[in-house]
Coordinates of C-alpha atoms in Angstrom, one line a residue:
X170 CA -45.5 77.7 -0.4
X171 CA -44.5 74.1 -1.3
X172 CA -42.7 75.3 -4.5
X173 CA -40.6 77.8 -2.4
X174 CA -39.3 75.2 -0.7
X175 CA -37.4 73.2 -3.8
X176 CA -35.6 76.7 -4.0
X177 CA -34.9 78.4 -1.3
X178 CA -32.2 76.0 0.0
X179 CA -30.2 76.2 -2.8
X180 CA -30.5 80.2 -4.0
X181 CA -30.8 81.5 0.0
X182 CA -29.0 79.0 2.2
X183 CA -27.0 82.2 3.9
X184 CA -30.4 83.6 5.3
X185 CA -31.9 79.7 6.0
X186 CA -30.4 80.1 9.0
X187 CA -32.4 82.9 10.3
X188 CA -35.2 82.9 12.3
X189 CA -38.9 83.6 10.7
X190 CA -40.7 80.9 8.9
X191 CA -38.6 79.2 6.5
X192 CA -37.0 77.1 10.1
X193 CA -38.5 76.7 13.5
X194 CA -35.9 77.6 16.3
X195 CA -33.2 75.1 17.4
X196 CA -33.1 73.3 20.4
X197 CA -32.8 75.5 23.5
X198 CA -29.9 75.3 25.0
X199 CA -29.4 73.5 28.2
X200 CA -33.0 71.2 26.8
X201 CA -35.2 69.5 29.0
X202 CA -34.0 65.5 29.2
X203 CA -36.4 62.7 29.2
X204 CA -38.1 61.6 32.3
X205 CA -40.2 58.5 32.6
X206 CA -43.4 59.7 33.0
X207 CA -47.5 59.6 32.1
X208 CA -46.5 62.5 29.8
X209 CA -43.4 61.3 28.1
X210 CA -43.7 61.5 24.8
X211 CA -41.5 58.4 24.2
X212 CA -44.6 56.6 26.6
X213 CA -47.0 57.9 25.1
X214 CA -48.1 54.1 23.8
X215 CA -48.1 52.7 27.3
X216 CA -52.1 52.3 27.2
X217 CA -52.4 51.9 23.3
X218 CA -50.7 48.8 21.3
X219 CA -47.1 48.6 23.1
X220 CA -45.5 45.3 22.6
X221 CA -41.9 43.7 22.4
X222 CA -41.5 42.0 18.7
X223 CA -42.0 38.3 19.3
X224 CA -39.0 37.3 17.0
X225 CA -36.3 38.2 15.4
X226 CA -34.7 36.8 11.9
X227 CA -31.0 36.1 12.2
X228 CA -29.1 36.0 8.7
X229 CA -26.3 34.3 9.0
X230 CA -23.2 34.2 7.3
X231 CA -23.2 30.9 5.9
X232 CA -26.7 32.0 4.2
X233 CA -29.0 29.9 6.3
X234 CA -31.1 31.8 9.0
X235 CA -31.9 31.2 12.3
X236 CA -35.5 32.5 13.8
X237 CA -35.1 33.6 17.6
X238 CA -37.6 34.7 20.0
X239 CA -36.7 38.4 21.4
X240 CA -37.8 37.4 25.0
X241 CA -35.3 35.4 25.6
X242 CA -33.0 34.4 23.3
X243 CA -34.8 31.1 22.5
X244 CA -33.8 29.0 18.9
X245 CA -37.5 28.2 17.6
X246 CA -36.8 27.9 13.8
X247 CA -34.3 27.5 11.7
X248 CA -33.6 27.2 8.0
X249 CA -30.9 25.8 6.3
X250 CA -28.5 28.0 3.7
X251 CA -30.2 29.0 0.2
X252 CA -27.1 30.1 -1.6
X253 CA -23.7 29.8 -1.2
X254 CA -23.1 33.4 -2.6
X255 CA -22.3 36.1 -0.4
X256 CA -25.6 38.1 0.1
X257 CA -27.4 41.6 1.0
X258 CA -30.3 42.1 3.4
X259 CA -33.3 44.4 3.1
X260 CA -36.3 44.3 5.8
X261 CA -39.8 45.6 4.4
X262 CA -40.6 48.8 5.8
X263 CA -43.1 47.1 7.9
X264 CA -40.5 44.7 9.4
X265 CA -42.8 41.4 8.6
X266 CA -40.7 40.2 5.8
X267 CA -36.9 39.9 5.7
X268 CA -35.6 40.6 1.4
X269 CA -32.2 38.5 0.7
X270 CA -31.0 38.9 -2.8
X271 CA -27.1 37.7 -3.6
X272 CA -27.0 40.0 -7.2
X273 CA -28.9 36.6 -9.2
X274 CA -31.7 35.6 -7.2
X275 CA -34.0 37.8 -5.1
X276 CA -35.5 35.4 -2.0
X277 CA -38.0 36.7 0.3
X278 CA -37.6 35.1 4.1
X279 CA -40.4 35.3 7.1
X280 CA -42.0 33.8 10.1
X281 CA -45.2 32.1 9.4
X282 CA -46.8 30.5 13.3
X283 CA -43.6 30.3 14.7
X284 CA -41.7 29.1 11.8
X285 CA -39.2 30.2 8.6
X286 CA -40.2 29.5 5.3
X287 CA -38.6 31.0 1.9
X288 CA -39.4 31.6 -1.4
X289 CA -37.7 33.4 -4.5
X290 CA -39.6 35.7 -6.2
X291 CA -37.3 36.7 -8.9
X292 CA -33.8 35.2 -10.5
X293 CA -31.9 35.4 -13.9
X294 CA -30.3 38.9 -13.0
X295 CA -26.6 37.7 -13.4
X296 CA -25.4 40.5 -11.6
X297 CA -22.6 40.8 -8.5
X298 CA -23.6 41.4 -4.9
X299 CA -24.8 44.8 -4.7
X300 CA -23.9 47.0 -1.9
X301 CA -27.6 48.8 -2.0
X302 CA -30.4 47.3 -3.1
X303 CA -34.4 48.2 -2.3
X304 CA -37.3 45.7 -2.8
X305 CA -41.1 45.9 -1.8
X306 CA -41.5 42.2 -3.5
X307 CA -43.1 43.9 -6.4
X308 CA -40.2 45.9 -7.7
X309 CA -36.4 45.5 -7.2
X310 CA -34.0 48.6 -7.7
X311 CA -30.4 48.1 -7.8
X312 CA -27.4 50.3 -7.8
X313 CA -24.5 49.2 -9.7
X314 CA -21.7 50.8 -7.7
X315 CA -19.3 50.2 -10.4
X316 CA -20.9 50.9 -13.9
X317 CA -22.8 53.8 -11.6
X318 CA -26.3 52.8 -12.6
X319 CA -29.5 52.0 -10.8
X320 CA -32.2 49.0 -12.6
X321 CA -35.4 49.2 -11.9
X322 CA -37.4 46.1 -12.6
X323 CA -41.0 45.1 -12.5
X324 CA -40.6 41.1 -11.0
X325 CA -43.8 39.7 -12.8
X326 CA -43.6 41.3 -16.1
X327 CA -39.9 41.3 -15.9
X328 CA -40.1 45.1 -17.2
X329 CA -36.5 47.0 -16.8
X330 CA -35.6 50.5 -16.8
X331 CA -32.0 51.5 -15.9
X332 CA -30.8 55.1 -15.3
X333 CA -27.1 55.8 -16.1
X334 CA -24.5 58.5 -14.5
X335 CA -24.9 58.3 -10.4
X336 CA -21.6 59.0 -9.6
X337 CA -23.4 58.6 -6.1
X338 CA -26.3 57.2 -4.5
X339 CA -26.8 57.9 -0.8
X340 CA -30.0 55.6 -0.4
X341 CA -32.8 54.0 -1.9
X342 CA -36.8 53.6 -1.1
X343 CA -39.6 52.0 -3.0
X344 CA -42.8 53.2 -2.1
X345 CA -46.3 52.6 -3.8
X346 CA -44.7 51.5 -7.3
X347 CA -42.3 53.9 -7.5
X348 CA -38.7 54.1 -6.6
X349 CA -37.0 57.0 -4.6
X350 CA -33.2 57.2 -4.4
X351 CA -30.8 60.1 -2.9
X352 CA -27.8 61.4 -4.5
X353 CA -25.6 63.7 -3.1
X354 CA -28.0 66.7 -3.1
X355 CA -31.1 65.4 -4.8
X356 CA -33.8 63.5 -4.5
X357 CA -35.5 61.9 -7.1
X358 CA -38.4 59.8 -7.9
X359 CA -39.1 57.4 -10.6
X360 CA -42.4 56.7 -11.6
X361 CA -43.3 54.8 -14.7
X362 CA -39.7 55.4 -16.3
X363 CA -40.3 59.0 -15.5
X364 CA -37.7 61.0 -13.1
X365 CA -38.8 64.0 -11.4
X366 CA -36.3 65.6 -8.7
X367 CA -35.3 68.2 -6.0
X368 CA -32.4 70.1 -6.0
X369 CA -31.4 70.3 -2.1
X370 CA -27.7 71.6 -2.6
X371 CA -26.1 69.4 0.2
X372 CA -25.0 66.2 0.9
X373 CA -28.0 63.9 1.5
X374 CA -27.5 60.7 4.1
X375 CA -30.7 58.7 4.3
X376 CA -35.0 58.6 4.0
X377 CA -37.2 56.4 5.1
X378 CA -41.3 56.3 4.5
X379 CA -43.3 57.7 7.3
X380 CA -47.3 58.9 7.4
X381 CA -47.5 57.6 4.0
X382 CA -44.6 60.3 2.9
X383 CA -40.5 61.2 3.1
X384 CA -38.4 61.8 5.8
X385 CA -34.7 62.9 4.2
X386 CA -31.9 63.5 6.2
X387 CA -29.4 66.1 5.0
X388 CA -26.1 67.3 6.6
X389 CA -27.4 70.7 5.2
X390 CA -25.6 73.5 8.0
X391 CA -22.6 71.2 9.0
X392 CA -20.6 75.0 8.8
X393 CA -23.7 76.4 11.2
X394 CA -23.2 73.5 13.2
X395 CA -26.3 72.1 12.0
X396 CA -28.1 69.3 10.3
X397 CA -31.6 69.3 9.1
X398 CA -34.4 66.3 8.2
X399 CA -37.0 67.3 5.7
X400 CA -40.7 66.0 5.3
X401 CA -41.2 65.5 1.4
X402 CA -44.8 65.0 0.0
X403 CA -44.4 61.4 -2.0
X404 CA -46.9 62.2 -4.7
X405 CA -46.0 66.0 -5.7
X406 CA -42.1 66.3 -4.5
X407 CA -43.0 69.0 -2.6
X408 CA -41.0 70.3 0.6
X409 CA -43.8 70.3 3.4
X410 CA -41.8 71.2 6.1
X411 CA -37.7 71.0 7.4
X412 CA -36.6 70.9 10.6
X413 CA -33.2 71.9 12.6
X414 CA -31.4 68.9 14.2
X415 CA -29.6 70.9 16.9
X416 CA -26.0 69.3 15.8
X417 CA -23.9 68.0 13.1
X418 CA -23.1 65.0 12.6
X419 CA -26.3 63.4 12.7
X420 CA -28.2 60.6 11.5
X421 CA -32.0 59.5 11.4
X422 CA -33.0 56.3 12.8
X423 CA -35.3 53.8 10.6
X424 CA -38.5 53.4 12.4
X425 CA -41.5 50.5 11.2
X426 CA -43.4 52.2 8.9
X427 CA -46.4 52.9 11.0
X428 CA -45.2 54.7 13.3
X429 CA -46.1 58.8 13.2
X430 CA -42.7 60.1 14.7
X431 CA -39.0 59.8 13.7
X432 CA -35.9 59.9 16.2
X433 CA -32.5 62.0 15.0
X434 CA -29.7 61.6 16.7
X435 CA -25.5 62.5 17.4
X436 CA -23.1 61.1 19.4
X437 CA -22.0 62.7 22.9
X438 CA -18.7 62.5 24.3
X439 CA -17.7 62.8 27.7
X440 CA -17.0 60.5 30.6
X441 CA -20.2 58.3 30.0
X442 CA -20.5 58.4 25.9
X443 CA -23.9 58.7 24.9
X444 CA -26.2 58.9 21.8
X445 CA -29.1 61.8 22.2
X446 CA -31.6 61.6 19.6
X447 CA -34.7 64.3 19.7
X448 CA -38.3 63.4 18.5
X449 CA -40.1 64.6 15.8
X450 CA -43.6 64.0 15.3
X451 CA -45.8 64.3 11.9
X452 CA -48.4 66.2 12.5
X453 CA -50.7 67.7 9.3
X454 CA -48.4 67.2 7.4
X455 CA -45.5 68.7 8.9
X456 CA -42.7 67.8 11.1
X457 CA -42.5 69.1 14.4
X458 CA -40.0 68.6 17.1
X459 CA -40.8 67.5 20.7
X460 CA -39.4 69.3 23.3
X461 CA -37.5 66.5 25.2
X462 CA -34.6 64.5 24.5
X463 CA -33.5 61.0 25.5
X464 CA -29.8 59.9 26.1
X465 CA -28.9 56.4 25.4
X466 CA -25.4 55.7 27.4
X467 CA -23.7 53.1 24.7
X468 CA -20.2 50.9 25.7
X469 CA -16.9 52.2 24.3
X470 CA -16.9 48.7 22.3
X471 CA -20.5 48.6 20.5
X472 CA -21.3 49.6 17.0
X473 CA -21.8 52.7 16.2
X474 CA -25.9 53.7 14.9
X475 CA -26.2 53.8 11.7
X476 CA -29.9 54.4 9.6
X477 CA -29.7 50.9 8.7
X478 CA -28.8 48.5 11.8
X479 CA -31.3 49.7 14.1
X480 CA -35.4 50.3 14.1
X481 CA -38.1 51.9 16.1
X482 CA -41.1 50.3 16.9
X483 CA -43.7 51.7 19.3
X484 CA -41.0 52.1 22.9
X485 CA -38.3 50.0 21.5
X486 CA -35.6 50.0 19.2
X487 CA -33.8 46.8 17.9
X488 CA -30.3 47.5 17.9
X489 CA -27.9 45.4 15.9
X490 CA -24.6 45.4 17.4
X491 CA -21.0 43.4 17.3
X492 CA -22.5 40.6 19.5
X493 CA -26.0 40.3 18.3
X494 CA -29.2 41.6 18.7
X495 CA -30.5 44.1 21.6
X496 CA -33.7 46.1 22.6
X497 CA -33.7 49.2 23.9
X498 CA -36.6 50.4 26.0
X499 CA -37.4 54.0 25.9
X500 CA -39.5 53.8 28.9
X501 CA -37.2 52.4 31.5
X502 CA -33.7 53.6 29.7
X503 CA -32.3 50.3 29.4
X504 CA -31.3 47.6 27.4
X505 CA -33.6 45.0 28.4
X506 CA -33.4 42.0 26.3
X507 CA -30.0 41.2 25.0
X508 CA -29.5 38.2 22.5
X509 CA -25.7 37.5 21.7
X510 CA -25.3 35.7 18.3
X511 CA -22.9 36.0 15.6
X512 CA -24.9 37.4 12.9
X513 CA -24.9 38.7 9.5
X514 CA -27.9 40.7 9.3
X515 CA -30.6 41.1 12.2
X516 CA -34.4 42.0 11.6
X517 CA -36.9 42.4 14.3
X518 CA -40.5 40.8 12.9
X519 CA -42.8 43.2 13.8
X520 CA -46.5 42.5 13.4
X521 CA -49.7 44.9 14.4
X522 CA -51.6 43.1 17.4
X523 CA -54.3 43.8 19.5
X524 CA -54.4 45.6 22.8
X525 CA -54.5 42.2 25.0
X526 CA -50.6 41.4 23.7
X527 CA -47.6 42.3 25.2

């Protein structure tokens, strides 16, 4: 059944619409909205490991870095600028570790007992800024926006392999050694300088590593007035599962990568504007869609969400906006901690505890 799945998107996409089992229904109209409750699924942490990130990395733009604590807005740690060359940002997908590479030198910045410390980890790559860039602090992938190229190189060895012609490339994902980038309509995985890919057929937004797989986010059905996500097994490309987003214009939210759900959302207008994403949990291998939503009311002046300025972490998300850093809590509906800064780049460190933590 997996196989069928790299197909029938692209040959059938008239009858993927229809009901039986290649899509699970849409949302029901007129949904059930999210109530605060013991059996919210956005609470259902509240007795299990449900914490507020102790701190959060502030790049700034003069490339030094500032370490904040999240509870209140406190300057603990603070280190001074490492290059004077204008710089991207890429948090590890468990939030712990904060990537900074300026298109020479690839730095790796984190908290250690309260404090910032940096190191590099790779330089010599004489190349400009990149727009995207994907690191796991073994290997380093980078897409040449202009030459439309992507390098792929091993930091210790040193080890390169570059693949030529992507007119586009949507997003980018190292997981266990290998690299995984979006183009327009495929996704494709190098492993060991080998490509293998899937053919979707429509334009492809963003992934992100969850349950040890692929989450894809397609606008797949914007003339159905749909999106879709889709749950893609990491080690045989297979299509597991794909799920209706219930609108267009969607987007996924990144989540820390040891969390077992994703949220997808779309803007609402109307006298209060709002965000409502939906839930989807990973269960056996397959995505399934929870039946309540959440609204998130958002001011008319604060940045729009985007797959890579916010995260989810247990009930929160870590929301980068115009004026800094804030924390939404999906149990109470609210912004609760709100840290104004003038920031390049924020990252929420985000490290497993134990039960007796906040």
């Amino acid at each position: 059944m997996s196989n069928h799945w790299k197909y029938t998107m692209q040959k059938h996409r008239g009858k993927i619409w229809v009901g039986g089992s290649l899509l699970v229904t849409a949302l029901v109209s007129g949904g059930l909205w999210l109530v605060v409750s013991e059996d919210s699924p956005f609470s259902e942490t509240k007795e299990a490991v449900n914490y507020l990130a102790d701190y959060s990395i502030m790049a700034k733009s003069d490339g030094g870095f500032d370490l904040v604590r999240v509870e209140n807005g406190e300057l603990v740690g603070q280190l001074p600028s490492i290059t004077s060359k204008p710089m991207a940002y890429k948090a590890s997908t468990d939030h712990e570790k904060l990537f900074a590479f300026d298109g020479d030198t690839l730095y790796q910045v984190q908290e250690e007992s309260g404090e910032l410390s940096s190191k590099v980890l790779a330089s010599g790559f004489a190349g400009n800024t990149p727009n995207q860039f994907s690191t796991d602090g073994k290997t380093l992938a980078v897409y040449d926006d202009k030459l439309k190229t992507l390098s792929i190189s091993d930091i210790a060895s040193g080890a390169k392999t570059t693949i030529d012609d992507i007119p586009v490339l949507k997003d980018i994902l190292i997981q266990n050694e290998s690299v995984f980038y979006l183009t327009e309509n495929e996704i494709v995985k190098v492993s060991n300088g080998v490509a293998s890919k899937i053919e979707v057929g429509e334009t492809l937004t963003s992934m992100q590593e969850s349950d040890g797989n692929i989450v894809v986010h397609s606008r797949f059905g914007e003339d159905k007035g749909e999106n879709i996500v889709l749950y893609v097994n990491s080690e045989t490309m297979d299509i597991e599962s794909l799920q209706k987003t219930g609108a267009t214009n969607s987007l996924m939210l990144t989540n820390d990568d040891g969390e077992e759900f994703i949220l997808v959302g779309h803007s609402v207008n109307g006298d209060t504007p709002s965000y409502e994403f939906v839930r989807y949990g990973i269960r056996d291998n397959r995505l399934e869609k929870d039946d309540l939503t959440l609204r998130i009311p958002i001011e008319a002046n604060e940045m729009e969400y985007k797959s890579t300025n916010h995260v989810v972490d247990k009930d929160y998300i870590y929301m980068q906006s115009p004026t800094g850093l804030k924390v939404y809590d999906l149990k109470t509906q609210r912004v609760e901690h709100d840290i104004p800064y003038d920031v390049e780049y924020a990252m929420p460190v985000i490290i497993e505890k134990g039960d007796d933590t906040k």
